[in-house]
CSV table of C-alpha atoms and ligand atoms in Angstrom, one decimal:
chain,number,residue,atom,x,y,z
A,1,MET,CA,125.9,-157.4,23.0
A,2,SER,CA,129.1,-156.7,21.1
A,3,HIS,CA,129.0,-154.2,18.3
A,4,VAL,CA,131.9,-156.0,16.6
A,5,MET,CA,130.7,-157.8,13.5
A,6,ASN,CA,130.5,-161.5,14.0
A,7,THR,CA,133.3,-162.7,11.6
A,8,TYR,CA,135.5,-164.6,14.1
A,9,ALA,CA,134.8,-167.3,16.7
A,10,ARG,CA,137.0,-165.6,19.3
A,11,LEU,CA,138.7,-167.4,22.2
A,12,PRO,CA,137.7,-165.9,25.6
A,13,VAL,CA,141.0,-164.1,26.2
A,14,ALA,CA,142.2,-160.5,25.6
A,15,PHE,CA,145.9,-159.6,25.8
A,16,SER,CA,147.3,-156.4,27.3
A,17,HIS,CA,151.1,-156.6,26.5
A,18,GLY,CA,153.9,-158.9,25.5
A,19,GLN,CA,157.6,-159.3,25.6
A,20,GLY,CA,159.6,-161.5,23.2
A,21,CYS,CA,157.7,-164.8,22.7
A,22,ARG,CA,155.6,-164.2,25.9
A,23,ILE,CA,152.2,-162.4,25.9
A,24,THR,CA,150.2,-161.5,28.9
A,25,ASP,CA,146.4,-161.3,29.2
A,26,VAL,CA,144.3,-158.6,30.9
A,27,ASP,CA,144.2,-160.7,34.1
A,28,GLY,CA,148.0,-161.0,34.2
A,29,ARG,CA,148.3,-164.6,33.0
A,30,ASP,CA,151.3,-165.3,30.8
A,31,TYR,CA,151.3,-167.4,27.6
A,32,LEU,CA,154.0,-168.7,25.3
A,33,ASP,CA,153.1,-167.4,21.8
A,34,ALA,CA,153.6,-170.2,19.2
A,35,LEU,CA,151.4,-168.6,16.7
A,36,SER,CA,152.6,-165.0,16.3
A,37,GLY,CA,149.1,-163.7,15.4
A,38,ILE,CA,149.2,-166.2,12.5
A,39,ALA,CA,152.8,-165.7,11.2
A,40,VAL,CA,152.7,-161.9,11.7
A,41,SER,CA,154.8,-161.1,14.8
A,42,THR,CA,158.2,-162.0,13.2
A,43,LEU,CA,160.2,-160.3,15.9
A,44,GLY,CA,157.8,-161.3,18.8
A,45,HIS,CA,156.3,-158.7,21.0
A,46,ALA,CA,157.7,-155.2,21.9
A,47,HIS,CA,161.1,-155.8,20.2
A,48,PRO,CA,163.2,-152.9,21.3
A,49,ARG,CA,164.6,-152.1,17.9
A,50,LEU,CA,161.2,-152.2,16.3
A,51,VAL,CA,159.6,-150.1,19.0
A,52,SER,CA,162.1,-147.4,18.8
A,53,ALA,CA,162.1,-147.3,15.0
A,54,ILE,CA,158.3,-147.1,14.9
A,55,ALA,CA,158.3,-144.4,17.6
A,56,ALA,CA,160.9,-142.3,15.8
A,57,GLN,CA,159.1,-142.6,12.5
A,58,ALA,CA,155.8,-141.7,14.1
A,59,GLY,CA,157.5,-138.5,15.4
A,60,ARG,CA,158.6,-137.6,11.9
A,61,LEU,CA,155.8,-138.6,9.5
A,62,LEU,CA,153.1,-141.3,9.4
A,63,HIS,CA,151.6,-140.7,6.0
A,64,THR,CA,152.1,-138.6,3.0
A,65,SER,CA,150.7,-140.2,-0.2
A,66,ASN,CA,151.7,-142.2,-3.2
A,67,LEU,CA,151.2,-138.9,-5.1
A,68,TYR,CA,154.7,-138.0,-3.8
A,69,GLN,CA,158.0,-139.8,-3.6
A,70,ILE,CA,158.4,-141.9,-0.4
A,71,ARG,CA,162.1,-142.5,0.4
A,72,GLU,CA,161.3,-145.3,2.9
A,73,GLN,CA,159.3,-147.1,0.3
A,74,GLU,CA,162.0,-146.8,-2.3
A,75,GLU,CA,164.5,-148.2,0.2
A,76,LEU,CA,162.2,-151.1,1.1
A,77,ALA,CA,161.7,-151.9,-2.5
A,78,ASP,CA,165.4,-152.0,-3.1
A,79,ARG,CA,165.9,-154.4,-0.1
A,80,LEU,CA,163.1,-156.7,-1.2
A,81,ALA,CA,164.3,-156.8,-4.8
A,82,GLU,CA,167.7,-157.7,-3.6
A,83,LEU,CA,166.5,-160.5,-1.3
A,84,SER,CA,163.8,-161.9,-3.7
A,85,GLY,CA,165.4,-161.6,-7.1
A,86,MET,CA,162.3,-159.6,-8.2
A,87,GLN,CA,162.5,-156.2,-10.0
A,88,GLU,CA,159.7,-154.0,-8.9
A,89,ILE,CA,157.3,-153.9,-6.0
A,90,PHE,CA,153.8,-152.5,-5.3
A,91,PHE,CA,153.0,-151.9,-1.7
A,92,CYS,CA,149.6,-152.4,-0.1
A,93,ASN,CA,148.3,-153.3,3.4
A,94,SER,CA,147.4,-157.0,3.5
A,95,GLY,CA,147.8,-160.4,1.9
A,96,CYS,CA,144.6,-160.3,-0.1
A,97,GLU,CA,145.5,-156.9,-1.5
A,98,ALA,CA,148.9,-158.2,-2.5
A,99,ASN,CA,147.2,-161.1,-4.3
A,100,GLU,CA,144.6,-158.9,-5.9
A,101,ALA,CA,147.5,-156.9,-7.4
A,102,ALA,CA,149.1,-160.2,-8.6
A,103,ILE,CA,145.8,-161.3,-10.2
A,104,LYS,CA,145.3,-158.0,-11.9
A,105,LEU,CA,148.9,-158.1,-13.2
A,106,ALA,CA,148.4,-161.6,-14.6
A,107,ARG,CA,145.2,-160.5,-16.3
A,108,TYR,CA,146.8,-157.4,-17.7
A,109,TYR,CA,149.7,-159.5,-19.0
A,110,GLY,CA,147.1,-161.8,-20.7
A,111,HIS,CA,145.2,-158.9,-22.3
A,112,ARG,CA,148.5,-157.5,-23.7
A,113,LYS,CA,149.0,-160.8,-25.4
A,114,GLY,CA,145.6,-160.7,-26.9
A,115,ILE,CA,143.9,-163.1,-24.5
A,116,ASP,CA,140.5,-161.6,-23.7
A,117,SER,CA,139.5,-164.1,-21.0
A,118,PRO,CA,142.7,-164.6,-19.1
A,119,THR,CA,142.5,-167.6,-16.7
A,120,ILE,CA,144.7,-168.5,-13.8
A,121,ILE,CA,145.4,-172.1,-12.6
A,122,VAL,CA,145.0,-172.3,-8.8
A,123,MET,CA,145.4,-175.2,-6.3
A,124,GLU,CA,143.0,-177.3,-4.2
A,125,LYS,CA,143.2,-176.3,-0.5
A,126,ALA,CA,144.8,-172.9,-1.5
A,127,PHE,CA,144.2,-169.9,0.6
A,128,HIS,CA,144.7,-166.5,-1.0
A,129,GLY,CA,142.3,-164.2,1.0
A,130,ARG,CA,138.8,-163.0,1.5
A,131,THR,CA,138.2,-160.4,-1.1
A,132,MET,CA,136.0,-161.5,-4.1
A,133,ALA,CA,138.9,-162.3,-6.4
A,134,THR,CA,141.1,-163.9,-3.8
A,135,LEU,CA,138.2,-165.8,-2.3
A,136,SER,CA,137.5,-167.1,-5.8
A,137,ALA,CA,141.1,-168.2,-6.1
A,138,THR,CA,140.9,-169.9,-2.7
A,139,GLY,CA,140.3,-173.7,-2.7
A,140,ASN,CA,137.8,-173.9,0.1
A,141,ARG,CA,134.1,-174.3,-0.7
A,142,LYS,CA,133.0,-173.5,2.8
A,143,ALA,CA,134.7,-170.1,2.6
A,144,GLN,CA,133.1,-169.4,-0.8
A,145,ALA,CA,129.6,-170.6,0.0
A,146,GLY,CA,127.0,-167.8,0.1
A,147,PHE,CA,129.2,-165.4,-1.8
A,148,GLU,CA,128.5,-166.5,-5.3
A,149,PRO,CA,128.8,-165.5,-8.1
A,150,LEU,CA,132.5,-165.9,-7.7
A,151,VAL,CA,134.9,-164.1,-9.9
A,152,ALA,CA,135.5,-166.0,-13.1
A,153,GLY,CA,138.9,-166.8,-14.6
A,154,PHE,CA,140.3,-169.5,-12.3
A,155,VAL,CA,140.6,-173.2,-12.9
A,156,ARG,CA,141.6,-175.5,-10.1
A,157,VAL,CA,144.0,-178.5,-10.0
A,158,PRO,CA,145.2,-180.8,-7.2
A,159,TYR,CA,148.2,-179.5,-5.3
A,160,ASP,CA,151.6,-180.9,-6.2
A,161,ASP,CA,150.3,-182.6,-9.4
A,162,LEU,CA,152.3,-181.4,-12.4
A,163,GLU,CA,150.4,-183.6,-14.9
A,164,ALA,CA,147.1,-182.0,-13.9
A,165,VAL,CA,148.6,-178.5,-14.7
A,166,LYS,CA,150.0,-179.8,-18.0
A,167,ALA,CA,146.6,-181.3,-19.0
A,168,ILE,CA,144.8,-178.0,-18.6
A,169,GLY,CA,147.5,-176.3,-20.7
A,170,ARG,CA,146.8,-178.7,-23.5
A,171,HIS,CA,143.2,-177.6,-24.1
A,172,ASN,CA,142.8,-174.2,-22.4
A,173,LYS,CA,144.3,-171.5,-24.5
A,174,ASN,CA,143.3,-168.8,-22.0
A,175,ILE,CA,145.8,-169.7,-19.3
A,176,VAL,CA,148.1,-166.8,-18.3
A,177,ALA,CA,149.4,-167.9,-14.9
A,178,VAL,CA,149.8,-170.5,-12.3
A,179,MET,CA,149.3,-169.4,-8.7
A,180,LEU,CA,150.3,-171.3,-5.6
A,181,GLU,CA,151.6,-171.3,-2.0
A,182,ILE,CA,155.0,-173.1,-1.9
A,183,ILE,CA,153.8,-174.3,1.5
A,184,GLN,CA,150.1,-174.1,2.0
A,185,GLY,CA,149.3,-172.5,5.4
A,186,GLU,CA,145.6,-172.5,6.0
A,187,GLY,CA,145.3,-175.7,3.9
A,188,GLY,CA,147.2,-177.7,6.5
A,189,ILE,CA,151.0,-177.0,6.1
A,190,ASN,CA,151.2,-178.9,2.8
A,191,LEU,CA,154.6,-178.7,1.1
A,192,ALA,CA,155.0,-178.6,-2.7
A,193,SER,CA,157.8,-181.0,-3.8
A,194,PRO,CA,160.9,-179.4,-5.4
A,195,GLN,CA,160.2,-181.4,-8.6
A,196,PHE,CA,156.7,-179.9,-8.8
A,197,GLN,CA,158.0,-176.4,-8.3
A,198,GLN,CA,160.8,-176.9,-10.9
A,199,GLY,CA,158.4,-178.5,-13.3
A,200,LEU,CA,156.0,-175.6,-12.9
A,201,ARG,CA,158.8,-173.1,-13.6
A,202,GLN,CA,159.7,-175.0,-16.8
A,203,LEU,CA,156.1,-175.3,-17.9
A,204,CYS,CA,155.4,-171.6,-17.3
A,205,ASP,CA,158.5,-170.8,-19.4
A,206,ASP,CA,157.5,-173.1,-22.2
A,207,GLN,CA,153.9,-171.8,-22.3
A,208,GLY,CA,154.6,-168.2,-21.7
A,209,TRP,CA,152.6,-168.2,-18.4
A,210,LEU,CA,153.5,-166.3,-15.2
A,211,LEU,CA,154.4,-168.2,-12.1
A,212,ILE,CA,152.8,-166.5,-9.0
A,213,CYS,CA,154.0,-167.5,-5.6
A,214,ASP,CA,151.8,-166.5,-2.7
A,215,GLU,CA,154.4,-166.0,0.0
A,216,VAL,CA,152.1,-164.2,2.4
A,217,GLN,CA,152.5,-166.9,5.1
A,218,CYS,CA,155.7,-168.8,4.1
A,219,GLY,CA,157.8,-165.8,3.2
A,220,MET,CA,160.0,-163.4,5.2
A,221,ALA,CA,162.5,-166.0,6.5
A,222,ARG,CA,160.0,-168.1,8.3
A,223,THR,CA,161.1,-171.3,6.5
A,224,GLY,CA,164.8,-170.7,6.8
A,225,ARG,CA,165.1,-168.9,3.5
A,226,TRP,CA,163.8,-165.4,2.7
A,227,PHE,CA,161.1,-166.9,0.5
A,228,GLY,CA,159.7,-170.4,0.2
A,229,TYR,CA,160.5,-170.7,-3.5
A,230,GLN,CA,164.3,-170.3,-2.8
A,231,HIS,CA,164.5,-173.8,-1.3
A,232,ALA,CA,163.9,-175.4,-4.8
A,233,GLY,CA,166.0,-172.7,-6.5
A,234,ILE,CA,163.3,-171.3,-8.7
A,235,LEU,CA,162.3,-167.7,-9.3
A,236,PRO,CA,158.7,-166.9,-9.8
A,237,ASP,CA,157.5,-164.0,-12.0
A,238,ILE,CA,155.3,-162.6,-9.2
A,239,ALA,CA,155.5,-163.1,-5.4
A,240,THR,CA,153.3,-161.7,-2.8
A,241,LEU,CA,154.0,-160.8,0.8
A,242,ALA,CA,152.2,-159.5,3.9
A,243,LYS,CA,151.8,-161.2,7.3
A,244,GLY,CA,155.4,-161.2,8.7
A,245,LEU,CA,156.7,-158.3,6.6
A,246,GLY,CA,156.0,-155.6,9.1
A,247,SER,CA,156.2,-157.6,12.3
A,248,GLY,CA,152.7,-156.5,13.3
A,249,VAL,CA,152.4,-153.2,11.4
A,250,PRO,CA,150.1,-153.9,8.4
A,251,ILE,CA,151.9,-154.0,5.1
A,252,GLY,CA,151.7,-156.1,2.0
A,253,ALA,CA,153.7,-156.3,-1.2
A,254,CYS,CA,153.3,-157.6,-4.7
A,255,MET,CA,156.7,-158.2,-6.3
A,256,ALA,CA,157.2,-158.7,-10.0
A,257,GLY,CA,160.1,-159.7,-12.2
A,258,GLY,CA,160.9,-161.3,-15.6
A,259,ARG,CA,157.9,-161.1,-17.9
A,260,ALA,CA,155.7,-159.6,-15.2
A,261,ALA,CA,157.9,-156.5,-14.7
A,262,GLY,CA,157.2,-153.2,-16.4
A,263,LEU,CA,153.5,-154.0,-17.2
A,264,PHE,CA,151.7,-151.4,-15.1
A,265,GLU,CA,151.7,-147.7,-15.7
A,266,PRO,CA,150.2,-144.9,-13.7
A,267,GLY,CA,146.4,-145.3,-13.3
A,268,LYS,CA,146.3,-149.1,-13.5
A,269,HIS,CA,146.5,-149.9,-9.8
A,270,GLY,CA,146.9,-148.1,-6.5
A,271,SER,CA,146.5,-147.8,-2.8
A,272,THR,CA,145.9,-144.9,-0.5
A,273,PHE,CA,147.7,-146.3,2.5
A,274,GLY,CA,150.0,-148.7,0.8
A,275,GLY,CA,153.7,-148.3,1.5
A,276,ASN,CA,153.4,-145.4,3.9
A,277,PRO,CA,156.5,-144.3,5.8
A,278,LEU,CA,155.5,-146.0,9.1
A,279,ALA,CA,154.8,-149.4,7.5
A,280,CYS,CA,157.9,-149.3,5.4
A,281,VAL,CA,160.1,-148.4,8.4
A,282,ALA,CA,158.6,-151.4,10.3
A,283,ALA,CA,159.4,-153.7,7.4
A,284,LEU,CA,162.9,-152.3,6.9
A,285,THR,CA,163.6,-152.8,10.6
A,286,THR,CA,162.2,-156.3,10.5
A,287,ILE,CA,164.5,-157.2,7.6
A,288,ALA,CA,167.5,-155.6,9.3
A,289,THR,CA,166.9,-157.4,12.5
A,290,ILE,CA,166.5,-160.8,10.8
A,291,GLU,CA,169.8,-160.2,9.2
A,292,GLN,CA,171.7,-158.8,12.2
A,293,ASP,CA,170.4,-161.4,14.6
A,294,GLY,CA,170.8,-164.3,12.3
A,295,LEU,CA,167.0,-165.1,12.6
A,296,MET,CA,166.8,-166.9,9.3
A,297,ALA,CA,169.3,-169.6,10.3
A,298,GLN,CA,167.7,-169.7,13.7
A,299,ALA,CA,164.3,-170.3,12.2
A,300,GLU,CA,165.8,-173.2,10.3
A,301,SER,CA,167.6,-174.8,13.2
A,302,VAL,CA,165.0,-174.2,15.9
A,303,GLY,CA,162.3,-175.4,13.5
A,304,ALA,CA,164.2,-178.6,12.8
A,305,LEU,CA,164.7,-179.1,16.6
A,306,ILE,CA,161.0,-178.7,17.2
A,307,ARG,CA,160.1,-181.3,14.6
A,308,ARG,CA,162.7,-183.7,15.9
A,309,LEU,CA,161.5,-183.3,19.5
A,310,PHE,CA,157.9,-183.8,18.5
A,311,ALA,CA,158.8,-186.8,16.4
A,312,GLU,CA,160.6,-188.4,19.4
A,313,ALA,CA,157.9,-187.5,22.0
A,314,LEU,CA,155.0,-188.6,19.8
A,315,ALA,CA,156.7,-191.7,18.3
A,316,GLY,CA,154.3,-194.6,18.3
A,317,VAL,CA,151.4,-192.5,19.6
A,318,ARG,CA,148.3,-193.7,17.8
A,319,GLY,CA,146.4,-190.9,16.1
A,320,VAL,CA,149.4,-188.9,15.0
A,321,ARG,CA,149.5,-189.0,11.2
A,322,GLU,CA,152.5,-186.8,10.4
A,323,ILE,CA,154.8,-184.1,11.7
A,324,ARG,CA,155.9,-181.9,8.9
A,325,GLY,CA,157.0,-178.4,7.9
A,326,CYS,CA,159.9,-176.2,7.1
A,327,GLY,CA,161.7,-173.9,9.5
A,328,LEU,CA,159.1,-172.3,11.9
A,329,MET,CA,156.1,-173.3,9.8
A,330,ILE,CA,155.1,-176.6,11.4
A,331,GLY,CA,152.1,-178.9,11.2
A,332,ILE,CA,151.2,-182.0,13.2
A,333,GLU,CA,148.5,-183.9,11.5
A,334,LEU,CA,146.2,-186.0,13.6
A,335,ASP,CA,143.7,-188.6,12.4
A,336,ARG,CA,140.7,-186.7,13.7
A,337,PRO,CA,139.4,-183.1,14.0
A,338,CYS,CA,141.3,-181.5,16.9
A,339,GLY,CA,140.0,-177.9,17.1
A,340,GLU,CA,139.4,-178.3,20.8
A,341,LEU,CA,143.2,-178.5,21.4
A,342,VAL,CA,143.4,-174.7,20.8
A,343,GLY,CA,141.3,-174.0,24.0
A,344,LYS,CA,143.1,-176.7,26.0
A,345,ALA,CA,146.5,-175.2,25.0
A,346,LEU,CA,145.2,-171.7,26.0
A,347,ALA,CA,144.2,-173.0,29.4
A,348,ALA,CA,147.8,-174.4,29.7
A,349,GLY,CA,149.3,-171.1,28.8
A,350,LEU,CA,150.2,-171.8,25.1
A,351,LEU,CA,149.0,-170.1,21.9
A,352,ILE,CA,148.7,-172.5,19.0
A,353,ASN,CA,146.3,-173.0,16.2
A,354,VAL,CA,144.5,-175.8,14.3
A,355,THR,CA,143.8,-175.6,10.6
A,356,ALA,CA,142.2,-177.8,8.0
A,357,ASP,CA,140.3,-179.5,10.9
A,358,ARG,CA,143.0,-181.9,12.0
A,359,VAL,CA,146.4,-180.1,11.7
A,360,ILE,CA,148.0,-178.5,14.7
A,361,ARG,CA,149.7,-175.4,13.3
A,362,LEU,CA,152.7,-173.8,14.9
A,363,LEU,CA,154.0,-170.4,13.6
A,364,PRO,CA,156.1,-169.0,16.5
A,365,PRO,CA,158.1,-165.7,16.2
A,366,LEU,CA,161.4,-166.1,14.5
A,367,ILE,CA,163.1,-165.0,17.8
A,368,LEU,CA,162.0,-168.3,19.4
A,369,ASN,CA,165.2,-169.8,21.1
A,370,GLU,CA,166.0,-173.4,21.8
A,371,ASN,CA,164.8,-173.2,25.4
A,372,GLU,CA,161.5,-171.8,24.4
A,373,ALA,CA,161.3,-174.5,21.7
A,374,ARG,CA,161.8,-177.2,24.3
A,375,GLU,CA,159.2,-175.6,26.5
A,376,LEU,CA,156.8,-175.5,23.6
A,377,VAL,CA,157.2,-179.2,22.9
A,378,ASP,CA,157.2,-180.2,26.6
A,379,ARG,CA,153.9,-178.3,27.1
A,380,SER,CA,152.2,-179.4,23.9
A,381,VAL,CA,152.9,-183.1,24.0
A,382,PRO,CA,150.8,-184.0,27.1
A,383,LEU,CA,147.9,-182.1,25.6
A,384,ILE,CA,148.1,-184.0,22.4
A,385,ARG,CA,148.6,-187.4,24.2
A,386,ASP,CA,145.6,-186.7,26.5
A,387,PHE,CA,143.5,-185.6,23.6
A,388,LEU,CA,144.2,-188.7,21.5
A,389,ALA,CA,143.7,-191.0,24.5
A,390,SER,CA,140.3,-189.6,25.4
B,1,LIG,C1,146.7,-165.0,5.4
B,1,LIG,C2,147.0,-165.3,4.0
B,1,LIG,C3,146.4,-164.4,3.0
B,1,LIG,C4,145.5,-163.3,3.2
B,1,LIG,O1,146.1,-162.3,4.0
B,1,LIG,P1,145.2,-161.1,4.6
B,1,LIG,O2,146.3,-160.1,5.1
B,1,LIG,O3,144.4,-161.7,5.7
B,1,LIG,O4,144.4,-160.5,3.5
B,1,LIG,C5,146.7,-164.7,1.6
B,1,LIG,N1,147.5,-165.8,1.3
B,1,LIG,C6,148.1,-166.6,2.3
B,1,LIG,C7,149.0,-167.7,1.9
B,1,LIG,C8,147.8,-166.4,3.6
B,1,LIG,O5,148.3,-167.2,4.5
């Protein structure tokens, strides 16, 4: 019996190494990776620039402490501030930690305004993490069941419904922030309309609320912009990052600007590992490689190609509800639960995912090229057609 705690229904495969968008299992079988370990492996596997940067840093220093200055962390904060329009950044190790920092920041902001029970508006189908506060912010009853009492201070509205947010603001005087994913990942690749985003920005300004964008999955150039909110031309007060930031080295970030900047002082928040030299070098190298190799524009064009090829190949196929997404964050919604497609794809040498029961989710590395994109579509379409015909 395994001594690993039973928190994941794991597929019967273990990998030994990878190269680019290919990954090889312990028996020597190759797979095309269209998932990137859930939007993590931005630069694919064993990217030479990342490998040498990590190796060089490991030979100098892995860890010091946030009790000292960390040059690599300062440099990364500068780069992220420049790319995001935010002013200051707290570093941690994961998405839920980045969101915990965001939630604490919003509550602290409320207390400073004299609101004793600060409340954050969150969305249906949202996913913000598995810690108690982020689980409470998550809009999935199945994930929450058995872990009550949940953390108080969240109210939920339907996604992409500005009127619902406004209605809460009219009677609830404890609201301090609105928190959302610009594109919901776990919830099924759901896109917020530009009007919703711009309306939220305006509403938050009018009400003195903070706008918090959870960019953990849709950030870091995956959608063809550095951050999802940049498509609609808005600037949140807080944005959180993790997943693709370090291309596989764990690192998270909570970025604050506008009214959310300058709130914390020493002693209010912290992390032992957060922003260590190794993780920061991985993130700096990820950013530099995205820039130097034009991976953001590539994510946009290759993503559009994948959606177009799927739309052509699946046109008129009964059971295909919608093909949607942005850049290399792609969902194919079917009319029925399709979790079994993950195992079928695996057997066919393809790593994909299914989320929200009936949405095939593709999150390939940003280095995916056009030939690999065509291969991905050519190999997935027969699986989807067979599944829907059975
Ligand atoms: C994955 C994810 C998280 C949680 O990240 P962890 O690193 O697993 O804690 C939070 N928000 C979004 C949008 C995510 O996709």
